[in-house]
CSV table of C-alpha atoms and ligand atoms in Angstrom, one decimal:
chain,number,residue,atom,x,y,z
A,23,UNK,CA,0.0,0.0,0.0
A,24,UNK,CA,2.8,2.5,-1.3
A,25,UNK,CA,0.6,5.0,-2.0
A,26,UNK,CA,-2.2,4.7,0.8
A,27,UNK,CA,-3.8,8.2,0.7
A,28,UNK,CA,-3.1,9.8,-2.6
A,29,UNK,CA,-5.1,11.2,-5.0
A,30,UNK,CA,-3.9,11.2,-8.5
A,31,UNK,CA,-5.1,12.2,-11.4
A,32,UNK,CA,-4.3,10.2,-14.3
A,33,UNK,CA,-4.4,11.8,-17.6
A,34,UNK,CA,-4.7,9.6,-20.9
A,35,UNK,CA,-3.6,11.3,-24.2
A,36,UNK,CA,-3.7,9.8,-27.7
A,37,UNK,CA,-1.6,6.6,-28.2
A,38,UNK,CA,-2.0,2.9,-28.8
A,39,UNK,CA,-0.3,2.9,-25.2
A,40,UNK,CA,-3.6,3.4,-23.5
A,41,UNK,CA,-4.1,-0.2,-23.2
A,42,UNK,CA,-1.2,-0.1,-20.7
A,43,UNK,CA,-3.1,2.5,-18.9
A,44,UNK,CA,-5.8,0.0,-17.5
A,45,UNK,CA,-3.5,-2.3,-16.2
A,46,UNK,CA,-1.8,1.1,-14.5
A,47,UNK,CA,-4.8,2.0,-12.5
A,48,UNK,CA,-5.5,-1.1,-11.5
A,49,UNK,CA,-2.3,-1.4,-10.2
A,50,UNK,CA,-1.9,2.4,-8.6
A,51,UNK,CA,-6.0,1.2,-7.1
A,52,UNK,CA,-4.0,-1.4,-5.2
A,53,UNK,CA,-0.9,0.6,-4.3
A,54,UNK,CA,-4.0,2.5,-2.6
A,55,UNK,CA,-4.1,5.5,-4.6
A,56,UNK,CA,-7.3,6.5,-5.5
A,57,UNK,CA,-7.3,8.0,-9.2
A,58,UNK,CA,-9.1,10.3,-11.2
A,59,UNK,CA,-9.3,9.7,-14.7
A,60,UNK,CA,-9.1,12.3,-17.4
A,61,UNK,CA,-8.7,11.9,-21.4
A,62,UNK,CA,-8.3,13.6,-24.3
A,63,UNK,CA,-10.7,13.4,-27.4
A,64,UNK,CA,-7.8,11.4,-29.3
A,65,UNK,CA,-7.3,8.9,-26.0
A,66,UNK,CA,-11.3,7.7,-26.3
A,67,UNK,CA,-9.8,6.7,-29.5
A,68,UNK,CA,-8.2,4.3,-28.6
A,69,UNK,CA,-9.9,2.9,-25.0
A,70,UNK,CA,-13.2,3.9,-23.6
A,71,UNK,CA,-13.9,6.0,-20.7
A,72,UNK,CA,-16.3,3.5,-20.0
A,73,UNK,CA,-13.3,1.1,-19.2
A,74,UNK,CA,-11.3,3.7,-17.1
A,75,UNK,CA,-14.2,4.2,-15.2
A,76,UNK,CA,-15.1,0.6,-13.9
A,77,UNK,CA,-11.3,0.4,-13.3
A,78,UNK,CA,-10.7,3.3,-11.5
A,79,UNK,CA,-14.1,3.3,-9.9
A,80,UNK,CA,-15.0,7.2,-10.7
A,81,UNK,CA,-16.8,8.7,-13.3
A,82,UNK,CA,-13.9,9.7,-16.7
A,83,UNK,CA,-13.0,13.3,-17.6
A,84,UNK,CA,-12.8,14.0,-21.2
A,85,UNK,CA,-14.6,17.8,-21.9
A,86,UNK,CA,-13.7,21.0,-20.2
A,87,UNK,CA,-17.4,21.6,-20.2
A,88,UNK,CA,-18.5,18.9,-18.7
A,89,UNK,CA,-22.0,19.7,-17.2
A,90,UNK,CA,-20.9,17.6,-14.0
A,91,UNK,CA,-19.0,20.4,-12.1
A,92,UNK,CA,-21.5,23.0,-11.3
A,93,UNK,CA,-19.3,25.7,-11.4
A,94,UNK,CA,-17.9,25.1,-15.3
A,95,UNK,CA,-14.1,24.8,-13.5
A,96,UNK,CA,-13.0,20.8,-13.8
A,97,UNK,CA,-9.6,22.1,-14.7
A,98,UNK,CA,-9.2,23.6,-11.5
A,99,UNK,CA,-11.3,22.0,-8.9
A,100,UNK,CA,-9.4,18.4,-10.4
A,101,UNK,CA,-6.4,19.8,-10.2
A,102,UNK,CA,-6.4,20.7,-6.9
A,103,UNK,CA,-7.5,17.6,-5.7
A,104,UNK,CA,-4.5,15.9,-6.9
A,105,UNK,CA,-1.4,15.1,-5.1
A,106,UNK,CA,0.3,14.9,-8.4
A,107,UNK,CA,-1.1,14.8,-12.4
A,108,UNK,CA,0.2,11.2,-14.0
A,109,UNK,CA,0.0,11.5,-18.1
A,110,UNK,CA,0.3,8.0,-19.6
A,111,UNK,CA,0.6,7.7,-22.3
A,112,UNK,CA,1.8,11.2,-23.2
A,113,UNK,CA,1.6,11.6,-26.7
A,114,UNK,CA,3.9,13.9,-29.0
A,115,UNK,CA,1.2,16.5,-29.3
A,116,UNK,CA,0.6,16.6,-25.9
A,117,UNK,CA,4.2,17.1,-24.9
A,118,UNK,CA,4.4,20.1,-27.0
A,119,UNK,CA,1.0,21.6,-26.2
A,120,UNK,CA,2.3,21.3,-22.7
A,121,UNK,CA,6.0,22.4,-22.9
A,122,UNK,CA,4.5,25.7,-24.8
A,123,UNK,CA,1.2,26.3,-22.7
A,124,UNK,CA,-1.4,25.2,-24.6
A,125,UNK,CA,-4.2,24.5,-23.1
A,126,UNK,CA,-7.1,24.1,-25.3
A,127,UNK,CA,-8.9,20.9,-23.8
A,128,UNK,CA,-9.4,19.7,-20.4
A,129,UNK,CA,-6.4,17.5,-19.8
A,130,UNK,CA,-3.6,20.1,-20.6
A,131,UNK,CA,-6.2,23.2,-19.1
A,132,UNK,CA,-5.9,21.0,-15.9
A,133,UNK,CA,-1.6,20.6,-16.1
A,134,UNK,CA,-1.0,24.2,-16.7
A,135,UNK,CA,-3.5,25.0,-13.9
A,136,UNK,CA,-2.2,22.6,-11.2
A,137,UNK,CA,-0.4,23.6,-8.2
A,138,UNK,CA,1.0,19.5,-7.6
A,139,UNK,CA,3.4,17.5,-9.3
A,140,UNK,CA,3.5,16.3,-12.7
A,141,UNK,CA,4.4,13.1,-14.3
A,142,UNK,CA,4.2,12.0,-18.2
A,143,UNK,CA,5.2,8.6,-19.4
A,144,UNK,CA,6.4,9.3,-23.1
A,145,UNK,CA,4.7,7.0,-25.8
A,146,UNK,CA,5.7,7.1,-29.5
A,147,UNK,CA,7.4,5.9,-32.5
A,148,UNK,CA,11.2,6.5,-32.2
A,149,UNK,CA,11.6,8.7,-35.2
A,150,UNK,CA,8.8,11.0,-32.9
A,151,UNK,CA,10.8,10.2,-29.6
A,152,UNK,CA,14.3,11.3,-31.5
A,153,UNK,CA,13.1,14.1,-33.2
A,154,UNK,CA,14.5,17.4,-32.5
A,155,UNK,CA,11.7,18.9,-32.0
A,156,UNK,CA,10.4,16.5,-29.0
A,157,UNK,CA,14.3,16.5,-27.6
A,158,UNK,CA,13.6,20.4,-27.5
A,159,UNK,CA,10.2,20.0,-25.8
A,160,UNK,CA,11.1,17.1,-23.2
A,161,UNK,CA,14.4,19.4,-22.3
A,162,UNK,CA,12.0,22.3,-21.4
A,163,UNK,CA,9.5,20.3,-20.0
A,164,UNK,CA,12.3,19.0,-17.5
A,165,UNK,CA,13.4,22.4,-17.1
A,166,UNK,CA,9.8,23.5,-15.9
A,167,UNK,CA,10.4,20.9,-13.5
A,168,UNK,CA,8.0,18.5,-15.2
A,169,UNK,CA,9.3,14.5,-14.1
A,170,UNK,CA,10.0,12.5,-17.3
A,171,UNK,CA,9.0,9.1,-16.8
A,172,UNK,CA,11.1,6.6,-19.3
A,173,UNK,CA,10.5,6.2,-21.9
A,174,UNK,CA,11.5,2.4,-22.5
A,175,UNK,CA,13.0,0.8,-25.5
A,176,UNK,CA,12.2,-2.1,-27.3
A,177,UNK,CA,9.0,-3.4,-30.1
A,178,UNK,CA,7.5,-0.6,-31.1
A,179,UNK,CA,3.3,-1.1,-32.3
A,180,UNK,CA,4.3,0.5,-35.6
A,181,UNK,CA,6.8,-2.7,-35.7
A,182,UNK,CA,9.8,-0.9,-35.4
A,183,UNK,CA,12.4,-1.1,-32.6
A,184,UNK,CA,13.7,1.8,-30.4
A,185,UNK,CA,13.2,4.0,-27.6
A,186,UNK,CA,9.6,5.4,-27.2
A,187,UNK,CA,7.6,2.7,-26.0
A,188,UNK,CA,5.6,3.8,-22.7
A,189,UNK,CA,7.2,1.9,-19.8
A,190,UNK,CA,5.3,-1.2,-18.3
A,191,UNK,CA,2.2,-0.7,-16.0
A,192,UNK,CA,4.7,-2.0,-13.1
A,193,UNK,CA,7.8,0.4,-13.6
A,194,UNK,CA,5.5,3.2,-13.7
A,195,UNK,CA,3.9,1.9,-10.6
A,196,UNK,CA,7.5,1.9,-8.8
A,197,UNK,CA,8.5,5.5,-10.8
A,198,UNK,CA,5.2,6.8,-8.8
A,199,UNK,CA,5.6,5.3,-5.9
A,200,UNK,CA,9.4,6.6,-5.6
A,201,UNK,CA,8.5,9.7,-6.7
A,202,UNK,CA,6.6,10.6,-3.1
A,203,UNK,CA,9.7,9.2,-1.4
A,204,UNK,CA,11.7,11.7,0.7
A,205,UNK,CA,15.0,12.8,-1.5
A,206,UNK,CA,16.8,12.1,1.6
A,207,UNK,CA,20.3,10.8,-0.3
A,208,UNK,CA,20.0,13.2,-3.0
A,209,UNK,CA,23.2,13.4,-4.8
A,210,UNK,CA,24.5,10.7,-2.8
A,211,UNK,CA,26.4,7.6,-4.0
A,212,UNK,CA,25.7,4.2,-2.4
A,213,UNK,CA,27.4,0.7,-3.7
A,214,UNK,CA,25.8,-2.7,-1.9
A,215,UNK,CA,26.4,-5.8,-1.6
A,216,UNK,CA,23.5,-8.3,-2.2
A,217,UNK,CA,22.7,-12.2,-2.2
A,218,UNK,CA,24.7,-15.4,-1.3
A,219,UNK,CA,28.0,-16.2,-2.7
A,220,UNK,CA,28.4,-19.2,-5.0
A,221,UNK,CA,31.9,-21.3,-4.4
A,222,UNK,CA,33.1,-23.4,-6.9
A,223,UNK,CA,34.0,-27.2,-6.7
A,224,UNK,CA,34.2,-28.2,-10.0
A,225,UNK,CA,32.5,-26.9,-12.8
A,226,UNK,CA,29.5,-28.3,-12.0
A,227,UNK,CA,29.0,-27.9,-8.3
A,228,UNK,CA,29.9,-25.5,-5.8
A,229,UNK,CA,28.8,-24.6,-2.3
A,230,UNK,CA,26.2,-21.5,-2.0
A,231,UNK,CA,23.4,-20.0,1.2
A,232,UNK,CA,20.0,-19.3,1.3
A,233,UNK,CA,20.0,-16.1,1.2
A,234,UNK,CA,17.8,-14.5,-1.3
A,235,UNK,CA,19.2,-11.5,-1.9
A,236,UNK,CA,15.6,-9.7,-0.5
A,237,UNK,CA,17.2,-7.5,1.9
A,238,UNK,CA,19.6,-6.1,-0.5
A,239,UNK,CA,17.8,-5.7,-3.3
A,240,UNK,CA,15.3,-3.6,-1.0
A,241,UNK,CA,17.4,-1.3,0.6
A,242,UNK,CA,19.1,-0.9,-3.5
A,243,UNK,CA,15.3,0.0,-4.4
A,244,UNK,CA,14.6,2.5,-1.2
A,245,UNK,CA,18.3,4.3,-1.8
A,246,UNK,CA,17.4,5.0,-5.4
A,247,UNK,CA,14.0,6.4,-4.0
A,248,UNK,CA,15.8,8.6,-1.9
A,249,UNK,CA,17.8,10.0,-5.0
A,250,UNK,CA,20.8,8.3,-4.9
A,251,UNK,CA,23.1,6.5,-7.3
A,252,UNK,CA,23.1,3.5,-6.7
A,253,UNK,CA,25.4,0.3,-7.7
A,254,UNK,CA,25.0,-3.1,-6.6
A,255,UNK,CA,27.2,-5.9,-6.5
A,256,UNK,CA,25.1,-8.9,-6.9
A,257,UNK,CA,25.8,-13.1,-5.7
A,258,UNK,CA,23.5,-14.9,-8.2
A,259,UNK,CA,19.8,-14.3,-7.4
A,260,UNK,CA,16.9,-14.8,-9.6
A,261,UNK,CA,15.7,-11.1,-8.8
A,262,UNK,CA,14.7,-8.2,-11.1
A,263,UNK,CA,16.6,-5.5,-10.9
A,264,UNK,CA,15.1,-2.2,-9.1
A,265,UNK,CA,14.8,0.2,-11.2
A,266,UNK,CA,16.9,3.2,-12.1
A,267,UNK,CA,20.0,0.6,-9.8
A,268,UNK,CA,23.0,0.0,-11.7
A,269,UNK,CA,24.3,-4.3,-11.0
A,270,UNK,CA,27.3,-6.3,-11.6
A,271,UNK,CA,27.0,-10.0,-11.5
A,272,UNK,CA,29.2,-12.1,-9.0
A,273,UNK,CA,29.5,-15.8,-8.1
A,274,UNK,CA,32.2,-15.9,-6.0
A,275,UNK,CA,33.7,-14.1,-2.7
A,276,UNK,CA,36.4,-13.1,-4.6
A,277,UNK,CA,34.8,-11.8,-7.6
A,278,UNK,CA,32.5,-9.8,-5.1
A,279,UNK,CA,35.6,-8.4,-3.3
A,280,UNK,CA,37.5,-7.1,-6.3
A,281,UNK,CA,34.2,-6.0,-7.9
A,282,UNK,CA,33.3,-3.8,-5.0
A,283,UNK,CA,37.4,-3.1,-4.5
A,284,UNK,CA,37.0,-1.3,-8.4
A,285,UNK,CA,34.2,0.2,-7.6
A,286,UNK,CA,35.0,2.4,-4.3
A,287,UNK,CA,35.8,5.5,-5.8
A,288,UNK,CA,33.4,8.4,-5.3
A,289,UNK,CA,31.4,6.4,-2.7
A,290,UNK,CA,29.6,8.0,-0.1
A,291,UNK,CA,28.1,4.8,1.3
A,292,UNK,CA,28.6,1.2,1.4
A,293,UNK,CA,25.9,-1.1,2.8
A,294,UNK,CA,27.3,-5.1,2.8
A,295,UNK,CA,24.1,-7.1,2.7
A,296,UNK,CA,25.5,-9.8,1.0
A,297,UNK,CA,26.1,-13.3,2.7
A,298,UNK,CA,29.6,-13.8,2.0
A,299,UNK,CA,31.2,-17.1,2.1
A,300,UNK,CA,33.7,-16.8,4.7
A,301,UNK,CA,35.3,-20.0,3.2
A,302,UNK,CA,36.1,-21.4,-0.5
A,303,UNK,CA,37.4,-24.7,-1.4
A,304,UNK,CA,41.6,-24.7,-1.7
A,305,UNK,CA,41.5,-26.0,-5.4
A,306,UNK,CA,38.4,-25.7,-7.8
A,307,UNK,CA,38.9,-29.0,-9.9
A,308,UNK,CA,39.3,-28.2,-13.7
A,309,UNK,CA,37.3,-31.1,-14.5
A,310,UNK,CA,33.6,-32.8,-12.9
A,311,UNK,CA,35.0,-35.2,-10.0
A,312,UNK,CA,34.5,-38.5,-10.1
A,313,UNK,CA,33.2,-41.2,-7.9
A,314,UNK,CA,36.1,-43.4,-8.4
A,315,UNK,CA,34.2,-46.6,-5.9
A,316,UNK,CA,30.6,-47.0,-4.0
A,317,UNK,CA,32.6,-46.0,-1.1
A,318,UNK,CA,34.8,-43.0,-2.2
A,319,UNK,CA,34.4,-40.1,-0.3
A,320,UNK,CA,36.0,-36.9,-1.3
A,321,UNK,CA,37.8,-34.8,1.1
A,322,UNK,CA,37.3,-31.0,0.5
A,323,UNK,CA,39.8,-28.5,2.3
A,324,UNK,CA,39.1,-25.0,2.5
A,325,UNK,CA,40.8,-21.4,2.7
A,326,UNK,CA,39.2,-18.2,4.0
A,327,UNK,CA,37.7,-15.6,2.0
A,328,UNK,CA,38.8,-11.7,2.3
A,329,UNK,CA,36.0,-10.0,4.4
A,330,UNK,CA,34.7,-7.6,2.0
A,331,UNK,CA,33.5,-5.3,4.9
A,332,UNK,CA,36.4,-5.1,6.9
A,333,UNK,CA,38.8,-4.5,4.1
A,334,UNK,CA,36.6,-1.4,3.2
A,335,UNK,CA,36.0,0.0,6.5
A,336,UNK,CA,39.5,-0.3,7.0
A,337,UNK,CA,40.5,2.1,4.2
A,338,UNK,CA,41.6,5.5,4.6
A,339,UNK,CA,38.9,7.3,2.3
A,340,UNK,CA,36.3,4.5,3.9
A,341,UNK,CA,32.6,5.8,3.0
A,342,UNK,CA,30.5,5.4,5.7
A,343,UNK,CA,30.5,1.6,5.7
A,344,UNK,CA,26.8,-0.7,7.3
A,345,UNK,CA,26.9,-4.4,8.2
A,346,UNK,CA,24.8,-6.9,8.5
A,347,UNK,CA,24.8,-9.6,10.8
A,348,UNK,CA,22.6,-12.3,11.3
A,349,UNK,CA,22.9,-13.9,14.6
A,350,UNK,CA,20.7,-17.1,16.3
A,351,UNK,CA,21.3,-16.0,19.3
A,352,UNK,CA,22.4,-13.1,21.8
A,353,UNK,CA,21.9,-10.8,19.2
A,354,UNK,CA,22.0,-7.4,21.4
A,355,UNK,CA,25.5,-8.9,22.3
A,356,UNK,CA,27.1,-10.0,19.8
A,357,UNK,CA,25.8,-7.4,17.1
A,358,UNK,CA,27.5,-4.6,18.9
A,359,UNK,CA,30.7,-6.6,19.1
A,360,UNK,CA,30.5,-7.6,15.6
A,361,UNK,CA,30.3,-3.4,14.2
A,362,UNK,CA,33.7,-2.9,16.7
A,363,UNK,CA,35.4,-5.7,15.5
A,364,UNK,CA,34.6,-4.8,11.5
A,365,UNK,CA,35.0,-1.2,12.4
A,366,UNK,CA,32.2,-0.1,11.4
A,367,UNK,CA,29.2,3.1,12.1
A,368,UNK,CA,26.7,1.2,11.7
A,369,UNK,CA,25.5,-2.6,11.7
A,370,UNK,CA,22.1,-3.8,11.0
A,371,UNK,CA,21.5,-7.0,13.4
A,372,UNK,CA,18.4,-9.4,12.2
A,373,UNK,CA,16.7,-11.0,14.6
A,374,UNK,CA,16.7,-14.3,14.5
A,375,UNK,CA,18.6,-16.3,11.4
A,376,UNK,CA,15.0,-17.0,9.9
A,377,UNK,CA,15.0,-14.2,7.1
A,378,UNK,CA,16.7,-15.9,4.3
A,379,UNK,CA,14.1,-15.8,1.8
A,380,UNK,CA,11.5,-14.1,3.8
A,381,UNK,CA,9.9,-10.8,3.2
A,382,UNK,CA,9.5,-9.5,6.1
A,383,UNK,CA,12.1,-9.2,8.6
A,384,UNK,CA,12.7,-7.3,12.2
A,385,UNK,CA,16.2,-5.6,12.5
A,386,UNK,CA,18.0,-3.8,15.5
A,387,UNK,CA,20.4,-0.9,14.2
A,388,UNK,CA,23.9,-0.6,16.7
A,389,UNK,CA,25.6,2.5,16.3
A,390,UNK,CA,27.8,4.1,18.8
A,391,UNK,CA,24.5,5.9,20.3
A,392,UNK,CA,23.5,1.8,21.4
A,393,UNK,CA,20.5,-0.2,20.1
A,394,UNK,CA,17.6,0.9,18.0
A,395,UNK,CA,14.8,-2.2,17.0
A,396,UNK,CA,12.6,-2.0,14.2
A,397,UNK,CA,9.7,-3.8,14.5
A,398,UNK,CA,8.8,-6.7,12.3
A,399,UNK,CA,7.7,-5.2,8.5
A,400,UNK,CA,8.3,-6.3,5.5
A,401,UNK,CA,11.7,-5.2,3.7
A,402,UNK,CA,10.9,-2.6,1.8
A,403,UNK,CA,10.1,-0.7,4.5
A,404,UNK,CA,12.4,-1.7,6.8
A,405,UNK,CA,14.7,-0.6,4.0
A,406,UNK,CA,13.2,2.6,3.9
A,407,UNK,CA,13.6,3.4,7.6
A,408,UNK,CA,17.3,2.1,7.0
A,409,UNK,CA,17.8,4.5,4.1
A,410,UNK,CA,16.3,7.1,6.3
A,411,UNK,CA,19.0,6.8,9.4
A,412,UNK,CA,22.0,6.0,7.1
A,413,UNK,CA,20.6,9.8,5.8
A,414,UNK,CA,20.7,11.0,9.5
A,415,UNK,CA,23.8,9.7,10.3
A,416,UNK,CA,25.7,10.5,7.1
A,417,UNK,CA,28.6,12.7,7.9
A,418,UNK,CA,27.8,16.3,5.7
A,419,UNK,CA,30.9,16.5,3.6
A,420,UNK,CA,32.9,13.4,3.2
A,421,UNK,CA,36.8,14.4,3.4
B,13,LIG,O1,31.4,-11.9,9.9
B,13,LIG,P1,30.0,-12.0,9.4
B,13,LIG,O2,29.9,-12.8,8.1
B,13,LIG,O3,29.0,-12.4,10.4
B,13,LIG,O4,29.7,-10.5,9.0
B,13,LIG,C1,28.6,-10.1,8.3
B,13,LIG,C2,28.8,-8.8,7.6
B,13,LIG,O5,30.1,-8.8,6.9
B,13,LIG,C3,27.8,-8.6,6.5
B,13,LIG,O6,27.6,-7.2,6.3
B,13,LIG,C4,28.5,-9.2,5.3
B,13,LIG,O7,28.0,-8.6,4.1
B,13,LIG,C5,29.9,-8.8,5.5
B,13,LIG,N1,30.9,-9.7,5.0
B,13,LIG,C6,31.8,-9.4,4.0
B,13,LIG,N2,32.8,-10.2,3.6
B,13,LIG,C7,32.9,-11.5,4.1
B,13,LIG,C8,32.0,-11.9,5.2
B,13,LIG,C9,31.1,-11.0,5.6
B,13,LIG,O8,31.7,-8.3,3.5
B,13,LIG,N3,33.8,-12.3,3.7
C-alpha cells in the first residue's frame, strides 16, 4: 500500500499505449491511490472511458465543459485535488501543447492549472521520440520541473524497434511510488552488496546460502528512491533488478571483493548485505569429480575468503560503511561486538537467522548511540527506515 492516501489524477492522451493504462490504475488502485481519470478526445480513441471508469471506480473526464461540475471549473477543482497529475501515455502532441502552454482541452487546461506535481510517461514511435523537435520540448519540460517518466525501449506497435515505447504498467507503478519518497540521499552515491556467494568445486558444483538477496535488493530499491546513485554488486539471485540501480553479477567471494574493490571510488556509502562465504574450497577442480568406488568419499579442504566489509572500513577514504549480521542467538550482544570488530558506524543485526528468503524481517540498528529495534515489517520498508538513518547519520561533507 505505497501510495495509501493519494489522490492522482491520471491523464490519458492519444496513443495505442492506453491499453497499458488500464493495467496502470489497477495497479496504482492497489498501491491504494485513488485516481481520477481524465482523457483527451484522441485517448477515447483508442480505450473507452467507460473502461477507465469501472477500473478506477470514478466517473472519466474528457470535456472541459463537462455539465458535472456545477461551477464550469473541472480544470481547477481536479487539479487541486490531486497530489500529483500522471499522463500516460503522453503523446507527441501533448508534450508540446504542454512544454508551450497550450491548453485548449481539459487535460492540458488542468496541467498548466495545477499547483501539484506532474508526471508523463512518453509513448511514441522513435523517429517522434528522437526528433528534434520533442528533444527540445522534453528538455523544457524538464526544465519546468516536469518529471520525465522513461520512456523504455524495445518493439514498437508500428513494428519498429527503439526508444519510445511507454514503460510497463509496473515500472511506472514503482517510478510513482518513488517519486513521493523523501529525497533524503540526494546526490549521494551508495554501492551494496547483495545475495549469497556461490563457491566453486568443480565446474558443476559449488557450495552456496540461502540467502535471497531480498534485503539487499530492498534497501538498492529505497536508496534509489531517496535520490541516490546507486550500484550493486550482486551473488546470483533470480531477482529483477530495481529500477533506475545499476548491478554487476558475482558468483564468488572473490569476484565480489575485487568488484566492490573497483568500484570504491566516489562512494559516499557502502551497505554489505550480501552473505559472503567466509570459506572457499583450496583448489576448484578443472574437470567434474568422479566417484572413483561406492565407497569414495571426497575430502574438500578450505581457505578463507577476504572479508569484504572489513577490508573497506579499514580504508583511509572508507565511506561510511553498514553491516549486516545475522545472529541465532544473543543478538544485542554480539551485534555490537560484531560493528567494533569490523569497524564499522553502523550494523544492521536481524533477529533471528529465519530471514533468508523471507519478506518481512525485524532488524536492530547498533551505532555508537546503542541499540535501535525495528519492528517486524516487510523489507521494503524496513529498508526505507534504513535508508532514512543512514541519511541521518551520514557525515555532511565526506573528506
Ligand atoms: O562476519 P559476518 O559474516 O557475520 O559479517 C557479516 C557482515 O560482513 C555482512 O555485512 C557481510 O556482508 C559482511 N561480510 C563481508 N565479507 C565477508 C564476510 C562478511 O563483506 N567475507
Amino acid at each position: 500500500m505505497d501510495l495509501r492516501g493519494k489522490h492522482l489524477v491520471l491523464g490519458l492522451t492519444g496513443g495505442i499505449a492506453c491499453y497499458k493504462s488500464a493495467e496502470l490504475v489497477r495497479l496504482l488502485t492497489k498501491a491504494g491511490a485513488t485516481v481520477q481519470v481524465a482523457m483527451t478526445d484522441a485517448a477515447t480513441q483508442f480505450i473507452t472511458p467507460v473502461t477507465m471508469q469501472a477500473l478506477s471506480g470514478r466517473p472519466v473526464f474528457t470535456s472541459q465543459w463537462d455539465g458535472r461540475i456545477a461551477n464550469n471549473m473541472a480544470h481547477i477543482d481536479l487539479s487541486r485535488e490531486a497530489d500529483a497529475i500522471v499522463i500516460a501515455p503522453a503523446s507527441t502532441d501533448f508534450l508540446a501543447r504542454l512544454a508551450n502552454g497550450l491548453c485548449d482541452d481539459l487535460l492540458s487546461t488542468l496541467c498548466i492549472a495545477r499547483d501539484c506535481p506532474l508526471l508523463v510517461a512518453p509513448a511514441m514511435n522513435r523517429q517522434m521520440w528522437m526528433a528534434p523537435a520533442t528533444q527540445r520540448n522534453i528538455a523544457q519540460l524538464r526544465a519546468d520541473g516536469v518529471a520525465v517518466l522513461g520512456p523504455g525501449s524495445g518493439d514498437q506497435a508500428c513494428g519498429e524497434v527503439g526508444d519510445g515505447r511507454m514503460l510497463e504498467p509496473e515500472e511506472l507503478l514503482d517510478d510513482i511510488v518513488a517519486h513521493f519518497q523523501p529525497k533524503l540521499l540526494a546526490g549521494r552515491r551508495m554501492l551494496i552488496t547483495a545475495g549469497p556467494t556461490f563457491e566453486a568445486i568443480d565446474p558443476v558444483r559449488g557450495i552456496t546460502n540461502r540467502s535471497s538477496g531480498k534485503m539487499g535488493f530492498a534497501i538498492a530499491r529505497a536508496a534509489r528512491e531517496a535520490g541516490a546513485d546507486v550500484l550493486m554488486v550482486a551473488g546470483p539471485t533470480g531477482l529483477p533488478t530495481p529500477r533506475g540501480v545499476a548491478r554487476i553479477d558475482v558468483q564468488s567471494a572473490q569476484q565480489m571483493h575485487d568488484a566492490v574493490l573497483s568500484q570504491l571510488r566516489g562512494i559516499d556509502v557502502f551497505v554489505a548485505v550480501a552473505a559472503v562465504a567466509d570459506w572457499r574450497p583450496a583448489e576448484v577442480a578443472e574437470h567434474k569429480l568422479k566417484k572413483a568406488n561406492d565407497t569414495d568419499t571426497p575430502t574438500l579442504r578450505f581457505v578463507q575468503n577476504p572479508d569484504i566489509l572489513a577490508t573497506v572500513a579499514a580504508r583511509a577514504d572508507a565511506p561510511y560503511c553498514v553491516g549486516f549480521a545475522a545472529e541465532s542467538e544473543n543478538l544485542e550482544q554480539y551485534g555490537e561486538q560484531k560493528r567494533r570488530r569490523k569497524g564499522v558506524p553502523l550494523l544492521v543485526g536481524n533477529i533471528g537467522h529465519h530471514t533468508f528468503g523471507l519478506d518481512e524481517n525485524e532488524i536492530v540498528l547498533f551505532d555508537e548511540r546503542g541499540a535501535m529495534r525495528l519492528p517486524r515489517a516487510d523489507k521494503l520498508s524496513l529498508a526505507r527506515q534504513l535508508v532514512a538513518a543512514i541519511a541521518e547519520r551520514l557525515p555532511v561533507d565526506r573528506p
